[in-house]
Coordinates of C-alpha atoms in Angstrom, one line a residue:
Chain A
X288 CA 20.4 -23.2 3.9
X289 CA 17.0 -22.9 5.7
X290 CA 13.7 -23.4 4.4
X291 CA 12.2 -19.9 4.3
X292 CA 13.7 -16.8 2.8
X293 CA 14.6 -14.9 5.4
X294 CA 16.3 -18.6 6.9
X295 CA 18.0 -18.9 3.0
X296 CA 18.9 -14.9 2.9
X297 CA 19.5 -13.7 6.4
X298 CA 21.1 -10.6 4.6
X299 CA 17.8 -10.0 3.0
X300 CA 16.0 -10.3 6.2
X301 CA 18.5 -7.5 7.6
X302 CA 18.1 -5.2 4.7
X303 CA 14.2 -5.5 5.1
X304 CA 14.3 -4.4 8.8
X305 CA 16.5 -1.8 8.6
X306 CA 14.5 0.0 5.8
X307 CA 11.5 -0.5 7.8
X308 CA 13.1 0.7 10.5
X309 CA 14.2 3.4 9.2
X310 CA 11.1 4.6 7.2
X311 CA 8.0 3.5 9.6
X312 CA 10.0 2.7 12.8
X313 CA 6.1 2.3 14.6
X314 CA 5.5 -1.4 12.2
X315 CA 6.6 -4.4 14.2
X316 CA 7.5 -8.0 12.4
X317 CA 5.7 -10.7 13.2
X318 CA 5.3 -14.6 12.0
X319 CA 1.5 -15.8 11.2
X320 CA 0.5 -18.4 13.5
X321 CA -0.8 -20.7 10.9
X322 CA 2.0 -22.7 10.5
X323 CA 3.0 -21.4 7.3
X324 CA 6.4 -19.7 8.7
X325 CA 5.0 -16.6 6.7
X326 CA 6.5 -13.4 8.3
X327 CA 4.4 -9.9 8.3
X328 CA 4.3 -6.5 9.6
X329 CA 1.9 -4.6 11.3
X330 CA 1.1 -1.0 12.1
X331 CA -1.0 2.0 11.2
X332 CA -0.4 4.6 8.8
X333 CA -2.2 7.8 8.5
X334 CA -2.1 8.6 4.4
X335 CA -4.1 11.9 4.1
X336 CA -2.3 13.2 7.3
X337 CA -4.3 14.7 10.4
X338 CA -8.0 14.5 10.4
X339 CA -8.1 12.0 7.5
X340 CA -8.7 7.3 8.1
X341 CA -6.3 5.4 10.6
X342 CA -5.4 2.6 8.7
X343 CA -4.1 -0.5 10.7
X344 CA -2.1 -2.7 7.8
X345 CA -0.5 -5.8 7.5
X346 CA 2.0 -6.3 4.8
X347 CA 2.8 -10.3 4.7
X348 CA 5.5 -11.5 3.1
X349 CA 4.7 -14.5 0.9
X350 CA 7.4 -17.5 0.8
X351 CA 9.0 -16.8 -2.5
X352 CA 9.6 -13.5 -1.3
X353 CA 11.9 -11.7 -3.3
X354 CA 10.7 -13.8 -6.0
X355 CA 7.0 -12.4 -7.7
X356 CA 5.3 -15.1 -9.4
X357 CA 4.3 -14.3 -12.8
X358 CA 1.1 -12.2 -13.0
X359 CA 1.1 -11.8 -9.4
X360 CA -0.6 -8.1 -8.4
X361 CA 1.3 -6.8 -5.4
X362 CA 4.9 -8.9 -6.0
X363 CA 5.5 -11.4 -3.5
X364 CA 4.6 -9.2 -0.4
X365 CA 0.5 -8.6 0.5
X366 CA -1.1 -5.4 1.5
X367 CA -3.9 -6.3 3.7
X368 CA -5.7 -4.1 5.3
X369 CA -7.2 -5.5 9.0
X370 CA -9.2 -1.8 10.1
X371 CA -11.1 -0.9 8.3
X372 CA -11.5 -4.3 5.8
X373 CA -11.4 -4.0 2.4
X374 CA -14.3 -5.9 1.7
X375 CA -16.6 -4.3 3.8
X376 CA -16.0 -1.1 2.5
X377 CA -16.5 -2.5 -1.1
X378 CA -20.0 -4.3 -0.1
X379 CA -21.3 -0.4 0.2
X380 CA -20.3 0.3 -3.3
X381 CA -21.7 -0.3 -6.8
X382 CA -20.2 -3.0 -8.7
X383 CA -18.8 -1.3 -11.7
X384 CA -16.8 -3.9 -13.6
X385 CA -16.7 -2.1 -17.0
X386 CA -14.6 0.9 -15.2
X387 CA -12.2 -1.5 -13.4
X388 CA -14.2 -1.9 -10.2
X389 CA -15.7 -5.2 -10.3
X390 CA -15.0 -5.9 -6.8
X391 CA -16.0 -2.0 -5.7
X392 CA -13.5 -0.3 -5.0
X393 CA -10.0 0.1 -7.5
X394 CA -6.5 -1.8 -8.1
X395 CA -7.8 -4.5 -5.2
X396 CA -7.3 -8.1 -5.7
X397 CA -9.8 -10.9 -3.7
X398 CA -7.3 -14.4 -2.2
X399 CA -7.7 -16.5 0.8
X400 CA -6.2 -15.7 4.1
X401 CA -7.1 -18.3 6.6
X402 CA -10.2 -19.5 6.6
X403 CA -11.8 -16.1 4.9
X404 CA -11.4 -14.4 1.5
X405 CA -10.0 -11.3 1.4
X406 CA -9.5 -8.2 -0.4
X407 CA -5.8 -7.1 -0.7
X408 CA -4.5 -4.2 -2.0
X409 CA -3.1 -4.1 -5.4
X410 CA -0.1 -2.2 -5.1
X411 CA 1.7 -2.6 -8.5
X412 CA 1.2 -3.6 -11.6
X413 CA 3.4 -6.5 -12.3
X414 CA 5.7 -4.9 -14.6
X415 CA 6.7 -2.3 -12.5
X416 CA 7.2 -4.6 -9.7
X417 CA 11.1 -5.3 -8.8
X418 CA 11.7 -8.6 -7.9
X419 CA 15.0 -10.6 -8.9
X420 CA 17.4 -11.9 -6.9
X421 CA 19.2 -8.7 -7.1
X422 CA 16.8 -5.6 -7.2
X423 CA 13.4 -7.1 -4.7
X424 CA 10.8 -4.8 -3.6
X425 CA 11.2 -4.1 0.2
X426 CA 8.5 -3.9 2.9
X427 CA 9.2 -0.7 3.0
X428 CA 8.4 0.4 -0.8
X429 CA 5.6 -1.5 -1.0
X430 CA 4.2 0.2 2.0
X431 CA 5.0 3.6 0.6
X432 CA 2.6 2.5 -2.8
X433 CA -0.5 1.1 -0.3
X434 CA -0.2 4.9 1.0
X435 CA -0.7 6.2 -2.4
X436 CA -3.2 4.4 -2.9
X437 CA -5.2 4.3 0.0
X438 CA -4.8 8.3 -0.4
X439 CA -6.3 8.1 -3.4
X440 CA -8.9 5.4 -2.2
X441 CA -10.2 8.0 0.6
X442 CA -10.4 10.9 -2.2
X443 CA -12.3 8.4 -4.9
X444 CA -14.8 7.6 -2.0
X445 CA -15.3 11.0 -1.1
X446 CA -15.6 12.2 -4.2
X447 CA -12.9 14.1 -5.0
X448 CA -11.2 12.1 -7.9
X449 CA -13.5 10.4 -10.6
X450 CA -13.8 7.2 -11.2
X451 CA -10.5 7.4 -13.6
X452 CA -8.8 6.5 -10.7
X453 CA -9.6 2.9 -11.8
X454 CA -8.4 3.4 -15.4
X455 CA -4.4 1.6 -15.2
X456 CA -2.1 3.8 -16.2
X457 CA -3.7 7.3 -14.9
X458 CA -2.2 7.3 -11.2
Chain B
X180 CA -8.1 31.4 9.4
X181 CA -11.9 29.4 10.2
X182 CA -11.9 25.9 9.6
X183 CA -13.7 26.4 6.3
X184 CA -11.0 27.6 5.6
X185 CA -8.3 24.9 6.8
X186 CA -10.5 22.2 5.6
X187 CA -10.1 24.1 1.8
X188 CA -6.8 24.1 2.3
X189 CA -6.7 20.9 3.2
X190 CA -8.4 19.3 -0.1
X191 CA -6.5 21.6 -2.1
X192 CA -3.4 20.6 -0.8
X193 CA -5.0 16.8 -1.7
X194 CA -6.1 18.1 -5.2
X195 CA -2.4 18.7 -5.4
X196 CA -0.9 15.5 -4.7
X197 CA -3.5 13.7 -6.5
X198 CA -2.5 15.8 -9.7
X199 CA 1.2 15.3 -9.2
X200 CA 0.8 11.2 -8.7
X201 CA -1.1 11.2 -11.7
X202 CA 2.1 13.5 -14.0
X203 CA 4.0 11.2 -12.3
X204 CA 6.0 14.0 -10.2
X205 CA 7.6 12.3 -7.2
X206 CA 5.7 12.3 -4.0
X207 CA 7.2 10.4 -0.6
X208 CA 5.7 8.9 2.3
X209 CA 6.7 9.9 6.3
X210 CA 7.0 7.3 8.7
X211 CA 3.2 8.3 10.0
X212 CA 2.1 7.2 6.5
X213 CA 1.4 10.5 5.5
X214 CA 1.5 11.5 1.5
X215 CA 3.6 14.4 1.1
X216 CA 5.4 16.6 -1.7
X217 CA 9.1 16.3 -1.1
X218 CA 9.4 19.6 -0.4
X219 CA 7.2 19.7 2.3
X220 CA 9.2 16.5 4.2
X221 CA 12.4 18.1 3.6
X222 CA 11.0 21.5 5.2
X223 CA 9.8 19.5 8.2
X224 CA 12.7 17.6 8.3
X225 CA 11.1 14.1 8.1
X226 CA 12.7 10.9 7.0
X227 CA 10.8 9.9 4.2
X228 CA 10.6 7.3 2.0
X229 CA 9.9 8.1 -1.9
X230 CA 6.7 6.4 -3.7
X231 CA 8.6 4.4 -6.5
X232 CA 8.0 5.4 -10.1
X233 CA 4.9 3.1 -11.9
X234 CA 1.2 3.2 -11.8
X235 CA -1.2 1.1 -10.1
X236 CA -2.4 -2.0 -12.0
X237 CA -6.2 -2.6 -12.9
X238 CA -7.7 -5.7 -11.1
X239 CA -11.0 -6.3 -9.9

């Protein structure tokens, strides 16, 4: 029985690799080098196809992976994006908190990684999340969700979807 | 076709995945990251992976 999940659940571990593998073969895994034992992937994904943002992700699993603590936006694995950042994207927006975008931008969430606070993509809300011992949310899905919504993100910021694209509920 | 063209396609083709995320239709997601109807992946024969069912959650 190790100390980590993916020590604790070596299956698990397995079952996240091969669906990344099989889904976004270019993402590599990772541990963080702050002594945390936290394990992440990292790679770039392309959501509006040719001609539309490069995004280069990480998606960090948090120790109590499958586990999502109670309230917790994104389940117990983190969307962050590394190019471009979250948070300097939002500091060219309006702060609009009475149409969901108090930080600037929609469904993001602000929490420390290292020494810096960052924005993290909010992927899910809770209650659609799967997490239980027996049905977690892979790498893999939540991957597929930060491409929806960094699809609509791009389309929001150029205008082509309103600002409903804050409202929960409407994508 | 001009690219005035292409790039009206190209939005439209957006427009449309935008609309069917919002009906909640099922769209999937090719290894490149790329959003696309499930039609069009099986056409191009890409192993995709499908957006699970839900909505994205207000924070911020």
């Amino acid at each position: 029985m190790g100390f980590y999940w993916y020590q604790s659940d070596p299956d698990l571990l397995e079952a996240e690799q091969m669906a990344m593998g099989k889904y976004f073969p270019s993402f590599k895994l990772y541990k963080l080098e702050d002594g945390s034992g936290r394990l992440y992937w990292r790679g770039k994904v392309q959501p509006t196809g040719k001609g539309g943002m490069v995004w280069d992700l990480m998606l960090i699993y948090k120790n109590t992976h499958p586990q999502a603590e109670e309230g917790m936006y994104g389940g117990s694995i983190q969307i962050l994006p590394v190019k471009p950042r979250l948070v300097d994207i939002a500091k060219t927006l309006p702060i609009k908190p009475e149409k969901g975008l108090g930080l600037g931008l929609p469904h993001i969430y602000r929490d420390n990684f290292g020494r810096n606070e960052e924005y993290f993509i909010c992927t899910a809300d809770p209650k659609y999340f799967k997490a239980s011992q027996t049905r977690s949310t892979s790498a893999a899905s939540s991957l597929s969700w930060a491409c929806k919504w960094i699809m609509l993100c791009e389309m929001w910021i150029n205008g082509e979807v309103s600002d409903e694209v804050a409202i929960e509920g409407v994508y | 076709m001009n690219n005035n063209a292409d790039e009206d396609a190209v939005a439209a083709r957006r427009r449309a995945l935008a609309a069917a995320l919002r009906g909640g239709e099922d769209v999937v997601v090719t290894p490149s990251g790329e959003v696309e109807f499930q039609s069009e992946a099986e056409e191009q024969g890409h192993t995709a992976i499908q957006v699970p069912d839900g909505k994205l959650a207000r924070r911020g």
